[in-house]
Structures are given as structure tokens and as C-alpha cells.
mmCIF file of C-alpha atoms in Angstrom:
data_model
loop_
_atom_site.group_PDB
_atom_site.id
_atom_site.type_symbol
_atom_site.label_atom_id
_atom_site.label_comp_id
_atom_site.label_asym_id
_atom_site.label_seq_id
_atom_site.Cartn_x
_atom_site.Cartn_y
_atom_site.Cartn_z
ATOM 1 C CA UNK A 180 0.000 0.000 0.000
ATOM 2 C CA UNK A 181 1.212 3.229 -0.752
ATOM 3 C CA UNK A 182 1.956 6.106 1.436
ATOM 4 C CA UNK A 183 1.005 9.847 0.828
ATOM 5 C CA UNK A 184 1.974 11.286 3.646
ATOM 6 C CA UNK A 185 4.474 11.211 6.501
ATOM 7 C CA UNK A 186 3.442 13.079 9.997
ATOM 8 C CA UNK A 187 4.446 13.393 13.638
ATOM 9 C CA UNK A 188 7.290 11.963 15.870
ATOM 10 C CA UNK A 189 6.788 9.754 18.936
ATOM 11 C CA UNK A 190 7.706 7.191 21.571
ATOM 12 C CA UNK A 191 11.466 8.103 21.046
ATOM 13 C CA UNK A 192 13.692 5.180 22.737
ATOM 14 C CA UNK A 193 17.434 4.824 23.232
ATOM 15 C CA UNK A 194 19.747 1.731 24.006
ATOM 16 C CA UNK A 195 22.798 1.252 25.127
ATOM 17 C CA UNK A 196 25.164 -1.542 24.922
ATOM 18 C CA UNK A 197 26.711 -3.790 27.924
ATOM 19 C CA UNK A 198 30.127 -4.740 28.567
ATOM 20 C CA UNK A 199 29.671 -7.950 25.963
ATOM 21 C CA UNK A 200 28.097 -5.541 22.957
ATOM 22 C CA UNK A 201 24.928 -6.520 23.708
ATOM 23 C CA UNK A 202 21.834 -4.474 23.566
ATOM 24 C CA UNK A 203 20.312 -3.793 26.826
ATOM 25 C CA UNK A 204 16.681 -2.874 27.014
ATOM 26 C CA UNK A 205 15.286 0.430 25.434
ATOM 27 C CA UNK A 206 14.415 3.238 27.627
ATOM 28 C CA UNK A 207 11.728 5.659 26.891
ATOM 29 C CA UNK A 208 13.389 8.889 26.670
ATOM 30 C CA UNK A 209 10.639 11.544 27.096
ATOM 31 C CA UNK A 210 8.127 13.226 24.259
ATOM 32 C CA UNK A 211 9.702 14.316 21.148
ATOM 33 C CA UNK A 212 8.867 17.253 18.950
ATOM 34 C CA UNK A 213 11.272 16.559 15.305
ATOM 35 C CA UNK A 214 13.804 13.965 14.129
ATOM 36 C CA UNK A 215 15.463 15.391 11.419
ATOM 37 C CA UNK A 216 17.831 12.907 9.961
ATOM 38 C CA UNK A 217 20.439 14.317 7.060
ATOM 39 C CA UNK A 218 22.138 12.520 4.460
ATOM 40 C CA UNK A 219 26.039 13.045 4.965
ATOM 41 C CA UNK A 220 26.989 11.785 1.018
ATOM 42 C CA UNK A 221 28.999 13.196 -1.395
ATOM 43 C CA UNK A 222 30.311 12.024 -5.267
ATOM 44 C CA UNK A 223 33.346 12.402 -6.883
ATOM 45 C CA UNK A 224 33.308 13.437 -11.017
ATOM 46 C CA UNK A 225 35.987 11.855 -12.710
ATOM 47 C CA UNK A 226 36.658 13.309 -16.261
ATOM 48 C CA UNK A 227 38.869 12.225 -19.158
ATOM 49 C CA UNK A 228 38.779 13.148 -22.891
ATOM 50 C CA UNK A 229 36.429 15.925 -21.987
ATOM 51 C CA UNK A 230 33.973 14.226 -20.658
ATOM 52 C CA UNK A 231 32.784 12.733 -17.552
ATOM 53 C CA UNK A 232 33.646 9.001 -17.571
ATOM 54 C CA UNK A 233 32.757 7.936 -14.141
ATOM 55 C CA UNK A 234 31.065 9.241 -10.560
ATOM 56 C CA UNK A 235 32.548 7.640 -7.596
ATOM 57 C CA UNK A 236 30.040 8.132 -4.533
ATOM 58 C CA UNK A 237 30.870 8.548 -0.781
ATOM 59 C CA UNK A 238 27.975 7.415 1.394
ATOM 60 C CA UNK A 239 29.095 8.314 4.774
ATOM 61 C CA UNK A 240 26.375 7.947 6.889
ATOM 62 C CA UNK A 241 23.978 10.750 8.583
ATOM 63 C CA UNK A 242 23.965 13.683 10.380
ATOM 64 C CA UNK A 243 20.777 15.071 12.737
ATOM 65 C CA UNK A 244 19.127 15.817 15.892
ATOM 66 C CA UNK A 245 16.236 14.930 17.877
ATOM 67 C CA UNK A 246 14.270 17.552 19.832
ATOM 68 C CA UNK A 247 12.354 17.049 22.743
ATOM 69 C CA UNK A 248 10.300 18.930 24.856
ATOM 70 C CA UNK A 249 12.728 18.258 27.791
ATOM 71 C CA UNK A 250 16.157 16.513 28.494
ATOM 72 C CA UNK A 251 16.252 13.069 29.663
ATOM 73 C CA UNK A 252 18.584 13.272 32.989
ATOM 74 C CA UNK A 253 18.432 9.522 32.548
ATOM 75 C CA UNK A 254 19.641 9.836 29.067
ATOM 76 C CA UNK A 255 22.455 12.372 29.733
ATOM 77 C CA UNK A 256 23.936 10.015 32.415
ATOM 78 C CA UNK A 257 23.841 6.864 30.197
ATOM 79 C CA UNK A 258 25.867 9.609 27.360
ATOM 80 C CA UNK A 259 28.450 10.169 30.307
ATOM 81 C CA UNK A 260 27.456 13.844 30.167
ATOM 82 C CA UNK A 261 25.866 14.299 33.630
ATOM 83 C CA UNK A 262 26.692 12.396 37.106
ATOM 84 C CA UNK A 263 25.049 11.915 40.478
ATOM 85 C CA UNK A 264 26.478 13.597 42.760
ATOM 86 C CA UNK A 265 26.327 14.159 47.050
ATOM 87 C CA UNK A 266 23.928 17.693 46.251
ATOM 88 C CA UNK A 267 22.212 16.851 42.941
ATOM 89 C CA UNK A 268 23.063 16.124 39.288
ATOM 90 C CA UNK A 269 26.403 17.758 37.406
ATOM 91 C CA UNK A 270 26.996 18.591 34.178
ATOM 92 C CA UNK A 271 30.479 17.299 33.588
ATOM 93 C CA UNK A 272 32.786 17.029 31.080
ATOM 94 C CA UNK A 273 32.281 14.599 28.842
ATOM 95 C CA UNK A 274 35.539 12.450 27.732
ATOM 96 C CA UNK A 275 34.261 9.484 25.512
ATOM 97 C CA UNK A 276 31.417 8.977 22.739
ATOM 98 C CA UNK A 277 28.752 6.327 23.881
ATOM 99 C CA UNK A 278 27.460 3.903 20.723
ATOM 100 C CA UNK A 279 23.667 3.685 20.697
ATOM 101 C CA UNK A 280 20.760 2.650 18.843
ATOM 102 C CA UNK A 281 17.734 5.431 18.430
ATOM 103 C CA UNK A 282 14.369 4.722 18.202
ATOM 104 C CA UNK A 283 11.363 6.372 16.934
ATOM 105 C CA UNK A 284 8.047 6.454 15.481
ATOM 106 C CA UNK A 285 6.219 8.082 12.815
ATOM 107 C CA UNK A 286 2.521 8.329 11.026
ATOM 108 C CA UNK A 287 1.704 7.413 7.387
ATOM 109 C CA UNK A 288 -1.345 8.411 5.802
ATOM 110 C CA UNK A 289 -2.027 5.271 3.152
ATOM 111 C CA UNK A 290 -3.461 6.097 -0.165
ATOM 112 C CA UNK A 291 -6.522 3.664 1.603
ATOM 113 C CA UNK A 292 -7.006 6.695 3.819
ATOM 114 C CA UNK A 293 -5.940 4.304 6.915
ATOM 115 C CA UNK A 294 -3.232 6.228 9.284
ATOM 116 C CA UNK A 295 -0.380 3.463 10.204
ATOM 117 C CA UNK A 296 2.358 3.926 12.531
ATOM 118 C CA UNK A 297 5.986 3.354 10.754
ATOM 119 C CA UNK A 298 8.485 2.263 13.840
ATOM 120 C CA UNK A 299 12.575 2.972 13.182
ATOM 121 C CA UNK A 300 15.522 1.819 14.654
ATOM 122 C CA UNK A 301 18.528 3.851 13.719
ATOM 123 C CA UNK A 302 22.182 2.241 14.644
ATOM 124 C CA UNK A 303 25.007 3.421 16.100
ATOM 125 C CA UNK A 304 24.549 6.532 17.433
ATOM 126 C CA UNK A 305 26.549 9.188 18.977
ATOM 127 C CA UNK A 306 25.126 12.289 20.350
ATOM 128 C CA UNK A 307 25.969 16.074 21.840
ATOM 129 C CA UNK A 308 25.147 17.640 24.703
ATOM 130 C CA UNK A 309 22.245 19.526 23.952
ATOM 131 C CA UNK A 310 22.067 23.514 24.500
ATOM 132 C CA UNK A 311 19.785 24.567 26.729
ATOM 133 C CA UNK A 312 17.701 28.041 26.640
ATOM 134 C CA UNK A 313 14.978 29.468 29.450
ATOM 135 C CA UNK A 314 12.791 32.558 28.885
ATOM 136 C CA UNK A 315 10.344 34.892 30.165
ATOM 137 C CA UNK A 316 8.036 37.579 27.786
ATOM 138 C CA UNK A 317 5.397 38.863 29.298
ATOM 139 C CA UNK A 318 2.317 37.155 30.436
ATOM 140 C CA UNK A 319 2.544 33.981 28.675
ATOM 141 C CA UNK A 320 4.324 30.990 29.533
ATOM 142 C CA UNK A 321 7.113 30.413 27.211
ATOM 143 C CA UNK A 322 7.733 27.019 26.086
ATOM 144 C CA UNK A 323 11.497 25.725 25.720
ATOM 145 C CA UNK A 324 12.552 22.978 23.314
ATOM 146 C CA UNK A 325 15.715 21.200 23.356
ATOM 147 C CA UNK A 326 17.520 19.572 20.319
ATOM 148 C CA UNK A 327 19.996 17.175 20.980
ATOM 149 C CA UNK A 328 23.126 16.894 17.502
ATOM 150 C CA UNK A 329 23.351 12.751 16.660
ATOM 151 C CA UNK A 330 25.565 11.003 14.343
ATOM 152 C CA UNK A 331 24.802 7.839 12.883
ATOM 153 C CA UNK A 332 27.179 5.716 11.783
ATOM 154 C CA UNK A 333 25.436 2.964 10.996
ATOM 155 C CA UNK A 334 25.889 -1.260 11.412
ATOM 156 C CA UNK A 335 27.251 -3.986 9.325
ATOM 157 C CA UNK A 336 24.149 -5.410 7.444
ATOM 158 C CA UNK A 337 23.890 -9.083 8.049
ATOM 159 C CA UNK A 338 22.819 -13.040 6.993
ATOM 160 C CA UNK A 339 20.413 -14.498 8.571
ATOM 161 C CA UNK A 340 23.409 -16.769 10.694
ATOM 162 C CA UNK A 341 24.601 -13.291 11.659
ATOM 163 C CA UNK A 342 27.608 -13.149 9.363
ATOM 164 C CA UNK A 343 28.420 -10.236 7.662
ATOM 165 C CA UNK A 344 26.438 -9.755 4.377
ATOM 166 C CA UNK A 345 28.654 -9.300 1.264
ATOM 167 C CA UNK A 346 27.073 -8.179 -2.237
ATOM 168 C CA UNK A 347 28.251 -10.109 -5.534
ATOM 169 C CA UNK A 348 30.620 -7.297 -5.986
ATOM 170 C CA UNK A 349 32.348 -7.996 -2.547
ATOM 171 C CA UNK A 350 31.175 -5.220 -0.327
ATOM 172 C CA UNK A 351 30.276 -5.547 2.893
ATOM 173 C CA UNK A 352 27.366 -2.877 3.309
ATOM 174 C CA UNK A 353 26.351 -0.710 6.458
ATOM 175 C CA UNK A 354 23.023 -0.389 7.447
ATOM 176 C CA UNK A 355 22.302 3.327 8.879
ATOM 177 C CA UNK A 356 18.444 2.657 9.908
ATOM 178 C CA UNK A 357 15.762 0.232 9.586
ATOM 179 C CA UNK A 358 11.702 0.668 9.421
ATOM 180 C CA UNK A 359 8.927 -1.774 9.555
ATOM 181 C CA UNK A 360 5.099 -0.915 8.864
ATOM 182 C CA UNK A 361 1.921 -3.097 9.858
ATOM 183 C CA UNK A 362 2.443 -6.824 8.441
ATOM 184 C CA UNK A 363 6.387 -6.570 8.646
ATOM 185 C CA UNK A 364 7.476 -9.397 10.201
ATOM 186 C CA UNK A 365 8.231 -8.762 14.306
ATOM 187 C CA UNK A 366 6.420 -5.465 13.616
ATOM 188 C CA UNK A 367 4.439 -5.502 17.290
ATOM 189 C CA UNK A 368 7.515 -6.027 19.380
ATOM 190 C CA UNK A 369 9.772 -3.722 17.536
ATOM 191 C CA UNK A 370 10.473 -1.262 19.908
ATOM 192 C CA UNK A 371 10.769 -3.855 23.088
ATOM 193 C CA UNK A 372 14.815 -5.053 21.566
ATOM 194 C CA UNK A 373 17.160 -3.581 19.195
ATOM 195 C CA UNK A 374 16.537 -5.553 15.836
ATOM 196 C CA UNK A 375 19.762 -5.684 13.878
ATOM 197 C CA UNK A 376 19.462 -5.309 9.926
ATOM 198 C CA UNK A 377 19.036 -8.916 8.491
ATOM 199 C CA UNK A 378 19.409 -9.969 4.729
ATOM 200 C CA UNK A 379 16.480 -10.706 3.079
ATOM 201 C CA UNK A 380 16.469 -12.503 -0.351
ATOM 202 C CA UNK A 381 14.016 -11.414 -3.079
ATOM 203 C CA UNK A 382 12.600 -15.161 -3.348
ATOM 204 C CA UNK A 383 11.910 -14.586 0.345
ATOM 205 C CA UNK A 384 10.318 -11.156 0.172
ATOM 206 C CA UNK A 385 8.102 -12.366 -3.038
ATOM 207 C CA UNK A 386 7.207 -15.578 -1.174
ATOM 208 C CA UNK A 387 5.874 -13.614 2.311
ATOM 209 C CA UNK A 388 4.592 -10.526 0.392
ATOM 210 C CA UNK A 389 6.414 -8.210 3.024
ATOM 211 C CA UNK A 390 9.458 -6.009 2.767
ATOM 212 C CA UNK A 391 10.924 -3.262 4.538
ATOM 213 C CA UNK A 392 13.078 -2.211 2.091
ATOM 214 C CA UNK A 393 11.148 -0.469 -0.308
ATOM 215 C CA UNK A 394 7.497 1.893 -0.427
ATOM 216 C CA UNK A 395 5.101 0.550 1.062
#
């Protein structure tokens, strides 16, 4: 089914991994306001006899931020960005780059008129502290937003016995987010694990009639 539109943020999720790599559980991280996720790719033109002969392109991943309608304290401290301390909470200095995965949600209107929810994972993340900014005008009471800079460097995509997946030209390919809709397979418990990119064949996606990878 096809989808018109796009709308709306929600249910944003982090997780960390544990001393082994693993994936511990997501966290809710508060209510979200805008993902914006940027495309960090450039191409090289190579000419010869006057002409361009060839475009080499340099998919490096994506740039972004998420903002929220607060900062998650919880969040901050898993980032190595804030501590508990004797009096309260401390913004310290942070000296390493914690690896996460991101989640999020989003609306689609179908061309059937039906509104579905779309459910992401995006992998390895790194994030910045986000800037903070309080005001008062007048009468009203004036909201603050805060956007937190990611980048996303993505994970190897995979076989289904967890190997690495390599294409028939030899490349071993990184996989920077993944989305299912209503009907993808593990679609309900999406957001309760991190689900790592897995291979799917096109005799597989023609025999189940699902598929992540394309519109739907």
C-alpha cells in the first residue's frame, strides 16, 4: 500500500550496549517534537577526454538531531554527560562517545485513507550535549525545546546466521536505519529489543509478500 503522507514523531527510545556488545533494554526517553535525519553523502566526477567518464560516490552515513520537549537526565547520564552527585546532578565534562541505537516512530497516511504507525531503529549513534535556553516575555508561559546533535554511523548489514552480508561485488554494506510498517514481520515487538538489519532474499520477500526495504 502506498503512502502519501508522513506526519508526527513519537515514543522516542534509546539503548545502550553492555560490557559484551549486547543491547540492553530500550528506555523511553521523554516526548519528542522533530527527528530530522540528514544525508552526509557526497560524489566524486571523474573526467577524461572531456567528458565525464565515471562518478565515484561517498555514502558516509547521517547527520541530525532529535528535539524534545525536555532533556532526559536519565539519558544524559547513560551519554556520560551528567553524574550523580552528594547535592544533585552535574553537568560534567564529557571524555568518551557512547554507541547507541535510536528509536522512533512516525505516522503514514495510506493512499486507503488508513493512518499506520511506521516504527525505526537507527544504529550506532553518537550524540551532543544539547544547549539549553529558558525565557520569560510577558504574560505567557514560554515554552522551551531542546535539540539534541546525533551522528549515525550505521551497522554492518547481516545473513540471517549473523555473518556479515557481502554483495556479488564484494562489499560488505552498512546499514544506517531500519523501518517496519503493519504486516512486517516482528512489527508488534519492535520497539521492546534492538533488531539488527538482516538480509532478506528477493525469493523470500516475493514468497511472504512483506518487505521493509522499499514503499510501502
Amino acid at each position: 500500500m502506498k503512502t502519501l503522507v508522513k506526519f508526527n514523531v513519537q515514543n522516542i527510545h534509546y539503548a545502550v550496549s553492555d560490557a559484551s556488545g549486547q543491547f540492553k533494554t530500550p528506555v523511553p526517553y521523554g516526548t519528542g517534537i522533530k527527528i530530522s535525519l540528514e544525508a552526509n553523502t557526497s560524489s566524486k566526477i571523474i573526467r577524461g577526454d572531456g567528458k565525464i567518464i565515471a562518478e565515484i560516490i561517498n555514502d558516509k552515513g547521517k547527520t541530525g538531531s532529535f528535539t524534545t520537549n525536555n532533556i532526559s537526565n536519565d539519558y544524559e547520564v547513560a551519554m556520560g554527560r551528567k553524574m550523580i552527585g552528594q547535592n544533585g546532578l552535574m553537568d560534567v565534562q564529557q571524555v568518551s562517545q557512547i554507541t547507541h541505537a535510536l528509536y522512533f516512530e512516525t505516522c503514514e497516511l495510506r493512499e486507503d485513507e488508513k493512518i499506520t504507525v511506521a516504527k525505526t531503529w537507527v544504529y550506532n549513534v553518537t550524540s551532543k550535549r544539547p544547549n539549553e535556553s529558558y525565557d520569560q516575555n510577558g504574560d505567557d508561559i514560554n515554552e522551551s525545546t531542546f535539540e539534541t546533535p546525533i551522528t549515525i554511523k550505521g551497522t554492518k548489514l547481516l545473513n540471517a546466521d549473523k555473518t556479515p552480508y557481502v554483495d556479488s561485488n564484494g562489499n560488505e554494506l552498512l546499514v544506517w536505519q531500519q523501518t517496519v510498517v503493519p504486516g512486517d514481520t516482528g512489527y508488534e515487538d519492535f520497539v521492546k529489543a534492538v533488531v539488527l538489519p538482516i538480509f532478506k532474499s528477493i525469493t523470500e520477500t516475493t514468497s511472504t509478500g512483506n518487505s521493509t526495504s522499499g514503499e510501502q
